Amino acid sequence: MAAVNLKQLAKILNLSISTVSKALRNSHEIGYATKERVLAKAKEMDYTPNPFASGLRRNKSKTIAVVVPEVANNYFALAINGIERIAQENNYHVLIYLTHEDIEKEKGIMKHLENKRVDGVLMSVTMNTNNQTHLSDFQQKGIPIVFFDRICHEIETAKVTTDDYISGINATKHLIENECKDIAFLSLGDNISIMQKRKSGYLEELHKNNMEAKPERVVKCGNDDEMNYQLVKKLLTGINKPDGIFASVEKLAITTYQVCRELNINIPKDVKIICFSNLETASLLSPSLSTITQPAYNIGKTAAEVMFKYLDKNKTYIPNENIFLQSTLHIRESSQQIV
Amino acid sequence: MAAVNLKQLAKILNLSISTVSKALRNSHEIGYATKERVLAKAKEMDYTPNPFASGLRRNKSKTIAVVVPEVANNYFALAINGIERIAQENNYHVLIYLTHEDIEKEKGIMKHLENKRVDGVLMSVTMNTNNQTHLSDFQQKGIPIVFFDRICHEIETAKVTTDDYISGINATKHLIENECKDIAFLSLGDNISIMQKRKSGYLEELHKNNMEAKPERVVKCGNDDEMNYQLVKKLLTGINKPDGIFASVEKLAITTYQVCRELNINIPKDVKIICFSNLETASLLSPSLSTITQPAYNIGKTAAEVMFKYLDKNKTYIPNENIFLQSTLHIRESSQQIV
DNA sequence: AATATTTACGCAAACGATGTAGTAATTTAA
DNA sequence: TTAAATTACTACATCGTTTGCGTAAATATT
């Protein structure tokens, strides 16, 4: 029942606690025969070190935290997958925290993590994170952060993203090539860097094509699905509606599909759509959805790898570094000119 | 930089360590004025107790583990959402482990968790978990498990599921009502209880309608997507193909859609489909997908609540209990007779 | 053969928080 | 007025590991 500890193991083996401990950690101080004996007995008795005791002693938690806005989201789910994979390989444990895009919750979580419960944090900030003092404060405590996707520029550390600016350009260019004359951009808030980059790409490409960038074509959506629905509905109601939509995140594209269905707007005839998405069923939608797909799994994996690169070296300071992974454009029906 | 501890706080306050500790825990042994003073200073110095020290001393980790086959799955993602919500409310932390349907990985994870790293485990077993000794062994260590969805009957504890048997009946009945004469069942393995229940419902309803239950109509799919694709393709190739498909899990329905697209089989004209799914975009698919939707969020939430009910009471033994939550049938185009 | 070195182990002090048992000082009861 | 009880605190052992240091025996060096 009760887990066996070093003391019991030592008594049975007629050795001191420290000898047993050292034997298990394969210390050079211990003779070969003794090591063998200890190892065998430990296995037999199913000994496994108490993580709290060794954590306390060594000041190592063997745990990382993943802080993300949500998990019921293909992108983050895949990223977590990649992170968990690397963590398991490194014999680390993964704590998960969801902010639900609530900056106060994010602050609370970081506060909770300050006390060395974890050796490092991988995170994507909320769409409302415009102030980063809680993050720099956290770093001050000596726990490294690595950002992925929703990064925080002001914090000096490693950041793993895709090239959102280029993708923004490509998506917009694609819509223009398919005869869109009036393209709207559905943004998720406007604080976070990926939004600014995606929007920059969008604006840049409009400019390059001598198309007017009307402010009302940038729709600032948020975390409230119902509100987003109304915003998109408003955008697509009336005579003066756009003929192209670039949704910055998956859920806004889905909302757009739903609105179009309600308003009987035909995609892609009346309006063409492209979006950032990791939706598995994109090709099965009606019409199939054109996407910019981020290598979510690899982003998570890479972020974790960078983290462990420093944790292994016992470095708590991670120098600034921007790692870009490439997204892929999947052109499907929703964005194409019907010929 | 370094986190402040009780010793430092005590020195500054000119009190003993134990006084400070008790004051923070609001012990009746400490005078009101002293408590105030301690609390103020602790806040000022941003003191937060070391989780390893108190975990070691109190033999409490304030952490639960969630062990699931995967996270990039709408069902599990939503369940984790529910779990995380309740955990946060209880000031608990959530460790996540993915088995990827690998029984060996599951065993390894349970082994890793035996050493009191967590106070409890919420889990959905892999599709290959036919032997439960690693789970009963785990229970023996005094750490409670609560199952959700993919439960393990043989283990005595609380189990949260939907009524899969009834849902199996309802789905099959619905297909029959829509003129299906030859219904196939796509199973995910055949070990886990939800599969057996869903299949039982399917078989029962066939029997009730005097329809023959041909063994070759039960297709045992697995974890390999490509293999599943071939299995479904084989099922739908040739003259003698079913006119109804009941997919026991979401991904098999998606596979079926893909196969039908390749083989140019029309859903629902040639074959009707219904499946268990939490796919957000079910209604946007072409054709829209009929689903039995499980209350995934609430299942996770309920499982966590049951766990905390016992953890609060410091009970490590959870008596057998089966909690059923209701699924809802969403009839859409994929399963309906065209009139 | 005497000394130096290496080998293989044990002792004990951490790590930080908690809780039991004690102890003065004060208050209450007899 | 004195014993008993209460209040408000402190000392100390403890949780299970890790690790620096000490040391006896074995081996190597002169």
XYZ file of C-alpha atoms (C1' of nucleotides) in Angstrom:
738
model
C 0.000 0.000 0.000
C 2.238 2.766 1.241
C 5.053 3.606 -1.110
C 8.424 2.278 -0.055
C 11.099 4.828 0.680
C 14.855 4.945 0.937
C 14.863 4.305 4.634
C 13.011 1.009 4.316
C 15.080 0.004 1.367
C 18.275 0.778 3.278
C 17.187 -1.217 6.289
C 16.381 -4.282 4.224
C 19.651 -4.053 2.357
C 21.570 -3.374 5.531
C 23.040 -0.266 4.049
C 22.854 3.378 4.919
C 20.305 5.624 3.324
C 22.952 7.624 1.549
C 24.562 4.554 0.081
C 21.271 3.434 -1.323
C 20.541 6.881 -2.670
C 23.914 7.124 -4.308
C 23.689 3.635 -5.699
C 20.395 4.463 -7.330
C 21.841 7.586 -8.857
C 24.778 5.533 -10.067
C 27.347 7.452 -8.084
C 30.984 6.556 -8.589
C 31.312 6.408 -4.845
C 29.490 3.108 -4.710
C 30.931 -0.299 -5.566
C 29.633 -2.260 -8.466
C 28.320 -5.208 -6.467
C 26.449 -2.950 -4.085
C 24.889 -1.033 -6.917
C 23.635 -4.234 -8.447
C 22.181 -5.372 -5.172
C 20.467 -2.041 -4.537
C 19.095 -1.783 -8.032
C 17.678 -5.278 -7.881
C 16.013 -4.728 -4.536
C 14.672 -1.353 -5.562
C 13.092 -2.888 -8.593
C 11.725 -5.773 -6.601
C 10.180 -3.470 -4.036
C 8.963 -1.104 -6.679
C 10.803 1.831 -5.239
C 10.350 5.164 -6.883
C 11.709 8.357 -5.350
C 9.295 10.754 -3.775
C 9.075 13.674 -6.172
C 8.392 16.179 -3.436
C 11.393 15.217 -1.424
C 13.773 15.317 -4.324
C 12.070 18.369 -5.726
C 12.589 20.127 -2.450
C 16.146 19.038 -2.106
C 17.280 19.644 -5.660
C 15.065 22.580 -6.355
C 13.861 20.932 -9.535
C 10.276 20.091 -10.263
C 10.743 18.029 -13.411
C 7.610 19.774 -14.548
C 6.770 22.413 -17.089
C 3.578 24.377 -17.391
C 1.658 25.066 -20.556
C -0.454 28.179 -20.360
C -2.850 28.635 -23.250
C -6.127 30.421 -23.894
C -8.026 27.228 -24.564
C -7.636 23.581 -25.347
C -10.788 22.921 -27.334
C -9.061 24.423 -30.322
C -7.290 22.423 -32.945
C -4.273 24.621 -32.967
C -3.585 24.538 -29.261
C -4.533 20.884 -28.961
C -1.943 19.977 -31.567
C 0.650 22.221 -29.993
C 0.058 20.567 -26.624
C 0.490 17.255 -28.337
C 3.909 18.272 -29.555
C 4.868 19.654 -26.173
C 3.743 16.561 -24.323
C 5.741 14.382 -26.651
C 8.976 16.200 -25.920
C 8.199 16.407 -22.232
C 7.712 12.649 -22.011
C 10.972 12.127 -23.834
C 12.705 14.281 -21.271
C 10.950 12.602 -18.386
C 9.144 15.769 -17.568
C 5.581 16.331 -16.494
C 3.202 18.794 -18.082
C 0.844 21.001 -16.147
C -1.872 22.657 -18.140
C -3.591 25.940 -17.434
C -6.322 27.599 -19.444
C -6.772 31.315 -19.403
C -9.961 31.424 -21.455
C -8.611 34.683 -22.878
C -8.979 36.241 -19.463
C -5.994 38.403 -18.613
C -6.823 38.329 -14.921
C -6.859 34.559 -14.951
C -3.545 34.634 -16.751
C -2.075 36.831 -14.051
C -3.444 34.553 -11.357
C -1.969 31.491 -12.985
C 1.450 33.058 -13.320
C 1.289 34.109 -9.687
C 0.502 30.535 -8.744
C 3.453 29.267 -10.704
C 5.993 31.637 -9.235
C 6.911 29.401 -6.349
C 9.043 26.961 -8.257
C 6.272 24.518 -8.911
C 7.561 24.313 -12.450
C 10.961 24.586 -14.054
C 9.648 26.464 -17.048
C 6.561 27.784 -18.766
C 5.478 27.462 -22.374
C 2.807 29.933 -23.188
C 0.519 31.643 -25.630
C -0.846 34.804 -24.117
C -4.483 35.849 -24.123
C -5.849 38.130 -26.757
C -6.106 40.761 -24.049
C -2.556 40.670 -22.829
C -1.402 44.193 -23.588
C 0.567 44.690 -20.430
C 3.389 42.332 -19.730
C 4.472 43.226 -16.220
C 3.099 40.002 -14.812
C 5.261 38.162 -17.302
C 8.450 40.083 -16.696
C 7.841 39.795 -12.964
C 7.535 36.095 -13.447
C 10.783 35.925 -15.352
C 12.436 37.807 -12.516
C 11.694 34.871 -10.262
C 14.115 32.845 -12.300
C 11.679 30.668 -14.175
C 12.120 30.699 -17.936
C 9.254 31.292 -20.350
C 9.129 30.278 -23.976
C 6.367 31.763 -26.074
C 4.696 30.135 -28.981
C 2.247 31.656 -31.431
C 0.792 34.326 -29.181
C 4.078 35.801 -28.160
C 4.986 38.829 -26.122
C 7.609 40.876 -27.896
C 8.645 42.893 -24.890
C 9.788 39.841 -22.983
C 13.274 38.726 -23.764
C 13.242 35.005 -24.457
C 12.742 32.472 -27.222
C 9.599 32.773 -29.318
C 8.283 30.229 -31.753
C 5.844 31.375 -34.396
C 5.023 31.075 -38.010
C 5.699 33.938 -40.332
C 2.358 35.574 -39.863
C 3.221 38.637 -41.869
C 4.082 36.628 -44.963
C 1.039 34.450 -44.473
C -1.099 37.544 -44.173
C 0.314 38.771 -47.450
C -0.185 35.431 -49.150
C -3.748 35.001 -48.014
C -4.660 38.491 -49.127
C -2.832 38.108 -52.407
C -4.695 34.896 -53.051
C -8.045 36.577 -52.498
C -7.056 39.425 -54.779
C -5.968 36.991 -57.441
C -9.416 35.521 -57.199
C -11.016 38.799 -58.097
C -11.816 40.107 -54.658
C -12.096 43.862 -54.734
C -13.148 44.520 -51.181
C -11.559 42.347 -48.554
C -12.405 42.393 -44.879
C -10.084 41.249 -42.131
C -11.548 39.541 -39.086
C -9.245 40.193 -36.203
C -9.214 38.653 -32.763
C -8.678 41.693 -30.609
C -5.821 43.896 -31.673
C -3.272 43.614 -28.928
C -1.468 40.465 -29.726
C 1.441 40.426 -32.069
C 0.221 37.720 -34.405
C -2.865 39.810 -35.116
C -0.803 42.849 -35.851
C 1.417 40.875 -38.169
C -1.411 39.185 -39.984
C -3.124 42.502 -40.341
C 0.085 44.160 -41.525
C 0.395 41.535 -44.211
C -3.180 42.164 -45.211
C -2.748 45.942 -45.322
C 0.562 45.711 -47.101
C -0.860 43.559 -49.834
C -3.864 45.823 -50.285
C -1.500 48.736 -50.610
C 0.676 46.905 -53.063
C -2.399 46.407 -55.225
C -3.549 49.973 -54.879
C -6.605 48.909 -52.985
C -8.063 51.140 -50.366
C -7.740 49.925 -46.788
C -11.018 51.010 -45.281
C -10.919 50.996 -41.476
C -14.400 49.522 -41.219
C -13.179 46.475 -43.089
C -11.069 45.502 -40.119
C -13.509 43.887 -37.745
C -12.248 43.524 -34.240
C -13.821 40.391 -32.876
C -13.403 39.044 -29.409
C -13.960 36.128 -27.114
C -17.740 36.266 -27.105
C -19.015 34.019 -29.877
C -22.456 35.575 -29.961
C -21.004 39.044 -30.265
C -18.693 37.881 -33.030
C -21.662 36.433 -34.827
C -23.401 39.790 -34.707
C -20.318 41.617 -35.872
C -19.892 39.353 -38.850
C -23.581 39.465 -39.565
C -23.463 43.228 -39.591
C -20.494 43.102 -41.913
C -22.313 40.866 -44.343
C -25.691 42.545 -44.187
C -26.820 45.184 -46.623
C -25.713 46.166 -50.037
C -22.233 47.341 -49.202
C -20.643 44.095 -48.176
C -17.152 42.793 -48.823
C -16.510 40.155 -51.461
C -13.609 38.608 -49.581
C -12.976 37.726 -45.984
C -9.688 36.947 -44.370
C -10.362 35.426 -40.982
C -7.400 35.587 -38.657
C -8.470 32.579 -36.649
C -10.433 29.438 -37.310
C -13.419 30.146 -35.157
C -14.134 33.388 -36.958
C -14.248 31.519 -40.246
C -16.728 29.082 -38.750
C -18.795 31.971 -37.506
C -18.686 33.427 -40.995
C -19.893 30.161 -42.471
C -22.777 30.155 -40.037
C -23.686 33.735 -40.820
C -23.563 33.071 -44.538
C -25.834 30.119 -44.077
C -28.328 32.228 -42.183
C -28.161 35.111 -44.617
C -28.154 32.831 -47.607
C -24.925 34.206 -48.858
C -23.096 31.921 -51.206
C -19.484 31.079 -50.569
C -17.476 31.584 -52.714
C -19.757 33.234 -55.266
C -20.875 36.166 -53.117
C -17.983 36.205 -50.733
C -14.688 34.351 -50.655
C -13.114 33.166 -47.455
C -9.719 32.126 -46.298
C -8.486 31.713 -42.765
C -5.800 30.518 -40.413
C -6.907 27.085 -39.338
C -5.907 23.627 -38.258
C -9.363 22.223 -38.816
C -9.148 18.602 -39.798
C -12.432 18.790 -41.608
C -11.636 21.880 -43.663
C -11.798 19.902 -46.873
C -15.133 18.360 -45.925
C -16.933 21.593 -45.271
C -19.463 22.981 -47.638
C -17.785 24.584 -49.415
C -14.375 23.254 -48.494
C -12.451 25.868 -46.603
C -9.239 27.446 -47.807
C -6.777 27.674 -44.997
C -3.387 28.829 -43.938
C -2.373 25.914 -41.819
C 0.230 26.344 -39.145
C 2.497 23.449 -38.198
C 0.926 23.408 -34.751
C 2.407 20.140 -33.596
C 5.880 21.213 -34.617
C 5.463 24.607 -33.068
C 4.695 22.990 -29.731
C 7.468 20.492 -30.199
C 9.987 23.181 -31.093
C 8.999 25.407 -28.211
C 9.448 22.481 -25.836
C 12.765 21.559 -27.362
C 14.083 25.064 -26.920
C 12.915 25.028 -23.325
C 14.661 21.757 -22.568
C 17.802 22.894 -24.304
C 18.158 25.478 -21.568
C 16.720 23.454 -18.712
C 19.241 20.715 -19.394
C 22.006 23.217 -18.977
C 20.376 24.579 -15.856
C 20.111 27.928 -17.516
C 17.131 29.912 -16.359
C 17.861 32.730 -18.737
C 16.874 32.209 -22.334
C 18.231 34.811 -24.718
C 16.008 36.485 -27.215
C 15.437 34.379 -30.287
C 12.749 34.285 -32.924
C 12.091 30.919 -34.458
C 9.870 30.814 -37.500
C 8.169 27.739 -38.862
C 6.443 27.765 -42.174
C 2.715 27.673 -42.629
C 1.188 26.110 -45.684
C -1.532 27.549 -47.840
C -4.321 25.123 -48.682
C -6.442 26.503 -51.424
C -9.891 24.990 -51.499
C -13.292 26.006 -52.762
C -14.174 28.770 -50.317
C -11.720 31.234 -51.760
C -11.739 30.402 -55.445
C -13.238 32.134 -58.367
C -15.742 29.840 -60.025
C -14.789 29.349 -63.649
C 14.836 37.018 -7.464
C 14.916 34.058 -5.154
C 11.582 33.222 -3.651
C 11.190 34.330 -0.059
C 10.595 31.592 2.483
C 9.252 31.297 5.992
C 12.638 31.621 7.571
C 13.305 35.002 5.992
C 9.840 36.196 6.766
C 10.211 35.112 10.371
C 13.505 36.889 10.777
C 12.151 40.128 9.405
C 9.084 39.929 11.586
C 11.113 38.911 14.614
C 8.955 35.877 15.107
C 9.604 32.182 15.024
C 9.111 30.206 11.873
C 6.258 28.254 13.340
C 4.439 31.364 14.430
C 4.606 32.742 10.935
C 3.481 29.456 9.472
C 0.536 29.240 11.818
C -0.396 32.840 11.314
C -0.541 32.282 7.578
C -2.700 29.242 8.039
C -4.911 31.257 10.350
C -4.318 29.070 13.371
C -6.245 29.885 16.553
C -2.971 29.702 18.412
C -1.874 33.042 17.048
C -3.046 36.433 18.277
C -5.040 38.685 16.025
C -2.511 41.492 15.875
C 0.302 39.116 15.014
C -1.704 37.515 12.265
C -2.367 40.885 10.720
C 1.255 41.794 10.845
C 2.351 38.513 9.310
C -0.243 38.602 6.592
C 0.703 42.131 5.630
C 4.387 41.363 5.460
C 3.814 38.127 3.577
C 1.835 39.990 1.006
C 4.362 42.755 0.793
C 7.182 40.298 0.292
C 5.173 38.241 -2.073
C 5.532 35.103 -0.037
C 4.031 31.949 -1.374
C 4.670 28.584 0.248
C 6.996 26.171 -1.458
C 4.777 23.458 -2.905
C 7.426 20.795 -2.551
C 8.016 21.449 1.084
C 4.374 21.420 2.019
C 3.673 18.590 -0.361
C 6.343 16.544 1.321
C 5.221 17.399 4.794
C 1.493 17.036 4.283
C 1.656 14.283 1.749
C -0.622 16.246 -0.532
C 0.254 17.326 -4.012
C -2.695 19.576 -4.750
C -2.473 18.099 -8.210
C -4.552 15.708 -10.233
C -3.566 13.936 -13.379
C -5.646 13.586 -16.501
C -4.723 10.565 -18.573
C -6.349 10.439 -21.978
C -5.623 8.860 -25.351
C -5.285 12.175 -27.118
C -5.978 15.842 -26.827
C -6.416 16.794 -30.459
C -9.917 15.434 -30.254
C -12.932 17.544 -29.612
C -14.356 15.208 -27.048
C -11.277 14.995 -24.870
C -10.435 18.636 -25.320
C -13.839 19.620 -24.013
C -13.629 17.151 -21.162
C -10.252 18.566 -20.170
C -11.838 21.975 -20.260
C -14.417 20.877 -17.728
C -11.827 19.216 -15.551
C -9.545 22.199 -15.581
C -12.380 24.468 -14.572
C -13.187 22.445 -11.479
C -9.537 21.988 -10.637
C -8.946 25.738 -10.721
C -11.954 26.259 -8.482
C -10.458 23.833 -5.999
C -7.030 25.382 -6.261
C -5.674 22.253 -7.773
C -3.224 21.782 -10.586
C -3.768 19.557 -13.596
C -1.118 17.328 -15.082
C -1.850 15.969 -18.507
C -0.638 12.719 -20.000
C -1.383 11.367 -23.446
C -1.331 7.649 -24.119
C -1.851 7.860 -27.873
C -3.868 4.646 -27.498
C -0.706 2.846 -26.503
C -1.294 0.487 -23.605
C 2.404 0.337 -22.812
C 2.550 4.073 -22.582
C -0.478 3.987 -20.322
C 1.246 1.545 -18.029
C 4.367 3.662 -17.971
C 2.418 6.757 -17.098
C 0.601 5.053 -14.255
C 3.915 3.766 -12.964
C 5.258 7.293 -13.017
C 2.301 8.551 -11.063
C 2.435 5.968 -8.329
C 4.788 7.915 -6.153
C 2.276 10.377 -4.810
C 2.958 12.986 -7.397
C -0.768 13.423 -7.707
C -3.677 13.118 -5.310
C -5.932 11.533 -7.901
C -6.234 10.505 -11.517
C -9.021 11.147 -13.994
C -8.762 8.877 -16.932
C -10.070 7.467 -20.154
C -8.267 4.260 -20.979
C -6.790 3.402 -24.346
C -8.711 1.380 -26.867
C -6.272 -1.431 -26.167
C -6.673 -1.608 -22.432
C -8.011 -5.113 -21.970
C -6.031 -5.947 -18.907
C -6.467 -3.773 -15.866
C -3.808 -4.983 -13.482
C -1.785 -1.817 -13.909
C -4.864 0.093 -12.855
C -5.766 -2.003 -9.847
C -2.119 -1.976 -8.811
C -2.245 1.749 -9.022
C -5.334 1.920 -6.862
C -3.566 -0.245 -4.312
C -1.083 2.540 -3.842
C -3.824 4.604 -2.337
C -4.389 7.020 -5.168
C -7.973 7.259 -6.352
C -8.959 6.996 -9.999
C -12.162 8.276 -11.553
C -12.965 7.085 -15.040
C -14.804 9.012 -17.662
C -16.044 7.798 -21.016
C -13.515 5.021 -21.599
C -14.079 3.327 -18.295
C -12.757 0.121 -16.855
C -15.569 -1.906 -15.360
C -13.416 -4.192 -13.321
C -12.007 -1.355 -11.255
C -14.139 -0.338 -8.349
C -14.549 3.423 -8.393
C -16.720 6.174 -9.819
C -17.302 6.162 -13.561
C -18.834 8.948 -15.591
C -20.235 8.124 -18.997
C -23.155 8.736 -21.218
C -25.689 6.020 -21.769
C -23.943 4.503 -24.717
C -26.256 1.543 -24.997
C -29.329 3.741 -25.380
C -27.481 6.014 -27.766
C -26.464 2.992 -29.804
C -30.089 1.962 -29.982
C -31.253 5.432 -30.890
C -28.715 5.939 -33.621
C -29.488 2.582 -35.169
C -33.217 3.127 -34.854
C -32.851 6.457 -36.573
C -31.025 4.875 -39.505
C -33.650 2.158 -39.767
C -36.410 4.727 -39.725
C -34.647 6.329 -42.624
C -34.937 3.194 -44.680
C -31.537 1.692 -44.061
C -31.674 -2.056 -44.616
C -28.042 -2.898 -44.120
C -26.213 -1.013 -41.451
C -22.536 -1.275 -40.663
C -20.979 -0.442 -37.346
C -17.518 1.114 -37.268
C -15.924 0.149 -34.012
C -12.738 1.434 -32.430
C -11.158 -1.768 -31.267
C -13.454 -4.009 -29.295
C -12.036 -4.065 -25.832
C -13.355 -0.939 -24.291
C -16.720 -0.859 -22.645
C -18.199 2.058 -24.532
C -17.601 0.183 -27.767
C -19.297 -2.909 -26.438
C -22.228 -0.861 -25.237
C -22.606 1.074 -28.438
C -22.372 -2.124 -30.386
C -24.872 -3.836 -28.091
C -27.336 -1.051 -28.740
C -26.734 -1.428 -32.450
C -27.196 -5.205 -32.372
C -30.214 -4.997 -30.091
C -31.978 -2.585 -32.368
C -31.204 -4.669 -35.441
C -32.641 -7.675 -33.666
C -35.723 -5.773 -32.570
C -36.347 -4.990 -36.234
C -35.691 -8.517 -37.367
C -32.662 -7.442 -39.259
C -29.790 -9.772 -39.634
C -26.607 -8.853 -37.767
C -23.922 -9.885 -40.172
C -20.505 -10.151 -38.493
C -18.740 -8.580 -41.454
C -20.794 -5.440 -40.903
C -18.948 -4.775 -37.677
C -15.689 -3.224 -38.782
C -13.029 -3.181 -36.159
C -10.986 -0.073 -36.783
C -7.948 0.986 -34.843
C -5.510 3.741 -34.193
C -3.916 3.793 -37.614
C -5.770 6.270 -39.770
C -4.478 4.902 -43.032
C -5.516 1.387 -42.089
C -8.947 2.645 -41.088
C -9.247 4.348 -44.427
C -8.568 1.072 -46.181
C -11.017 -0.808 -43.993
C -13.778 1.658 -44.700
C -12.868 1.755 -48.355
C -13.112 -1.986 -48.522
C -16.476 -1.836 -46.794
C -17.795 0.653 -49.299
C -16.312 -0.878 -52.395
C -18.137 -3.280 -54.627
C -21.756 -4.052 -55.124
C -22.540 -5.463 -51.733
C -22.128 -2.344 -49.635
C -24.112 -1.172 -46.637
C -26.662 1.610 -46.970
C -26.118 2.882 -43.459
C -23.077 3.480 -41.318
C -22.974 3.999 -37.616
C -19.543 5.293 -36.673
C -18.718 4.831 -33.053
C -16.303 7.738 -32.968
C -15.902 10.991 -34.792
C -12.725 10.264 -36.633
C -14.216 7.197 -38.268
C -17.041 9.302 -39.625
C -14.534 11.726 -41.048
C -12.669 8.860 -42.617
C -15.938 7.664 -44.086
C -16.602 11.077 -45.568
C -13.181 11.031 -47.154
C -13.688 7.560 -48.557
C -17.081 8.498 -49.958
C -15.558 11.507 -51.586
C -12.901 9.377 -53.222
C -15.317 6.662 -54.308
C -17.901 9.157 -55.416
C -20.470 7.732 -53.066
C -23.265 10.106 -52.253
C -24.169 10.727 -48.633
C -27.007 10.304 -47.761
C -28.414 8.948 -51.017
C -26.122 5.921 -51.330
C -25.174 5.562 -47.727
C -26.437 7.266 -44.584
C -24.133 8.143 -41.741
C -24.474 8.936 -38.094
C -21.768 9.040 -35.480
C -20.720 9.942 -31.984
C -19.132 13.341 -32.278
C -18.403 16.657 -30.660
C -17.390 18.233 -33.923
C -18.198 21.904 -33.882
C -18.451 22.012 -37.615
C -20.798 19.035 -37.984
C -23.536 21.252 -39.336
C -21.191 22.877 -41.839
C -19.981 19.696 -43.440
C -21.150 18.610 -46.827
C -23.542 17.053 -46.152
C -24.087 18.157 -42.586
C -23.291 15.327 -40.245
C -25.829 13.706 -37.962
C -24.330 13.160 -34.559
C -24.855 11.773 -31.138
C -23.234 14.483 -29.140
C -21.947 13.744 -25.698
C -21.885 16.457 -23.046
C -18.120 16.305 -23.004
C -17.537 19.412 -20.940
C -19.977 18.253 -18.292
C -18.561 14.768 -18.275
C -15.145 16.170 -17.456
C -16.633 18.566 -14.958
C -18.622 15.834 -13.241
C -15.702 13.448 -13.098
C -13.606 16.157 -11.478
C -16.352 17.041 -9.041
C -16.671 13.443 -7.923
C -12.935 13.273 -7.459
C -12.828 16.391 -5.334
C -15.777 15.244 -3.279
C -13.574 12.455 -2.004
C -10.291 14.320 -1.968
C -11.861 16.975 0.227
C -12.756 14.313 2.722
C -9.307 12.823 2.436
C -10.853 9.612 1.260
C -8.650 7.692 -1.106
C -11.238 5.027 -1.632
C -14.054 5.870 -4.012
C -16.918 3.402 -3.964
C -18.300 2.018 -7.152
C -20.726 4.371 -8.805
C -21.971 4.795 -12.334
C -22.930 8.288 -13.323
C -24.735 8.728 -16.596
C -25.107 11.964 -18.474
C -27.350 12.260 -21.439
C -26.209 12.565 -24.989
C -28.251 14.402 -27.545
C -29.126 13.251 -31.013
C -28.592 15.853 -33.709
C -30.241 14.776 -36.890
C -28.776 16.438 -39.915
C -28.507 15.671 -43.593
C -26.082 12.772 -43.565
C -28.568 10.315 -42.131
C -31.829 11.410 -43.611
C -33.919 9.963 -46.347
C -34.259 12.481 -49.139
C -37.941 13.142 -49.737
C 57.668 -1.136 5.889
C 55.928 3.281 6.157
C 53.258 6.545 3.824
C 50.060 8.058 0.248
C 46.181 7.239 -2.288
C 42.005 5.208 -3.624
C 37.711 2.753 -2.760
C 33.391 2.182 -0.611
C 30.701 3.304 2.471
C 28.195 6.056 6.682
C 26.998 10.433 9.186
C 24.598 14.361 9.334
C 23.107 18.643 7.568
C 20.411 20.599 4.523
C 15.747 21.754 1.496
C 11.055 24.559 3.518
C 6.831 23.869 5.820
C 4.061 21.772 9.446
C 2.403 20.311 13.817
C 3.230 18.409 18.455
C 4.821 19.448 22.695
C 6.324 22.600 25.552
C 6.619 27.299 28.206
C 6.168 31.653 29.982
C 2.673 35.101 30.969
C -1.833 36.172 31.819
C -6.553 35.248 33.165
C -9.995 32.579 35.527
C -11.827 29.578 39.014
C -12.098 27.722 43.677
C -4.748 33.514 47.563
C -3.526 29.772 45.182
C -4.361 26.300 41.736
C -6.170 25.673 37.190
C -6.907 27.125 32.725
C -6.168 29.868 28.846
C -3.447 32.662 25.588
C 0.259 33.462 22.527
C 4.066 32.227 21.348
C 8.769 29.111 20.463
C 11.606 24.841 19.951
C 12.113 20.897 17.628
C 11.271 16.712 15.174
C 9.567 15.308 10.907
C 8.442 14.430 5.773
C 12.123 11.657 2.029
C 16.105 12.869 -0.660
C 20.473 14.557 -1.688
C 25.250 15.592 -0.925
C 29.539 17.297 1.349
C 32.521 15.460 4.431
C 34.592 11.996 7.232
C 36.757 7.469 7.717
C 38.143 2.753 7.796
C 39.943 -0.621 4.900
C 42.221 -1.839 0.786
C 45.524 -0.824 -2.499
C 49.364 1.647 -4.491
C 53.620 4.245 -4.056
C 58.177 5.163 -2.306
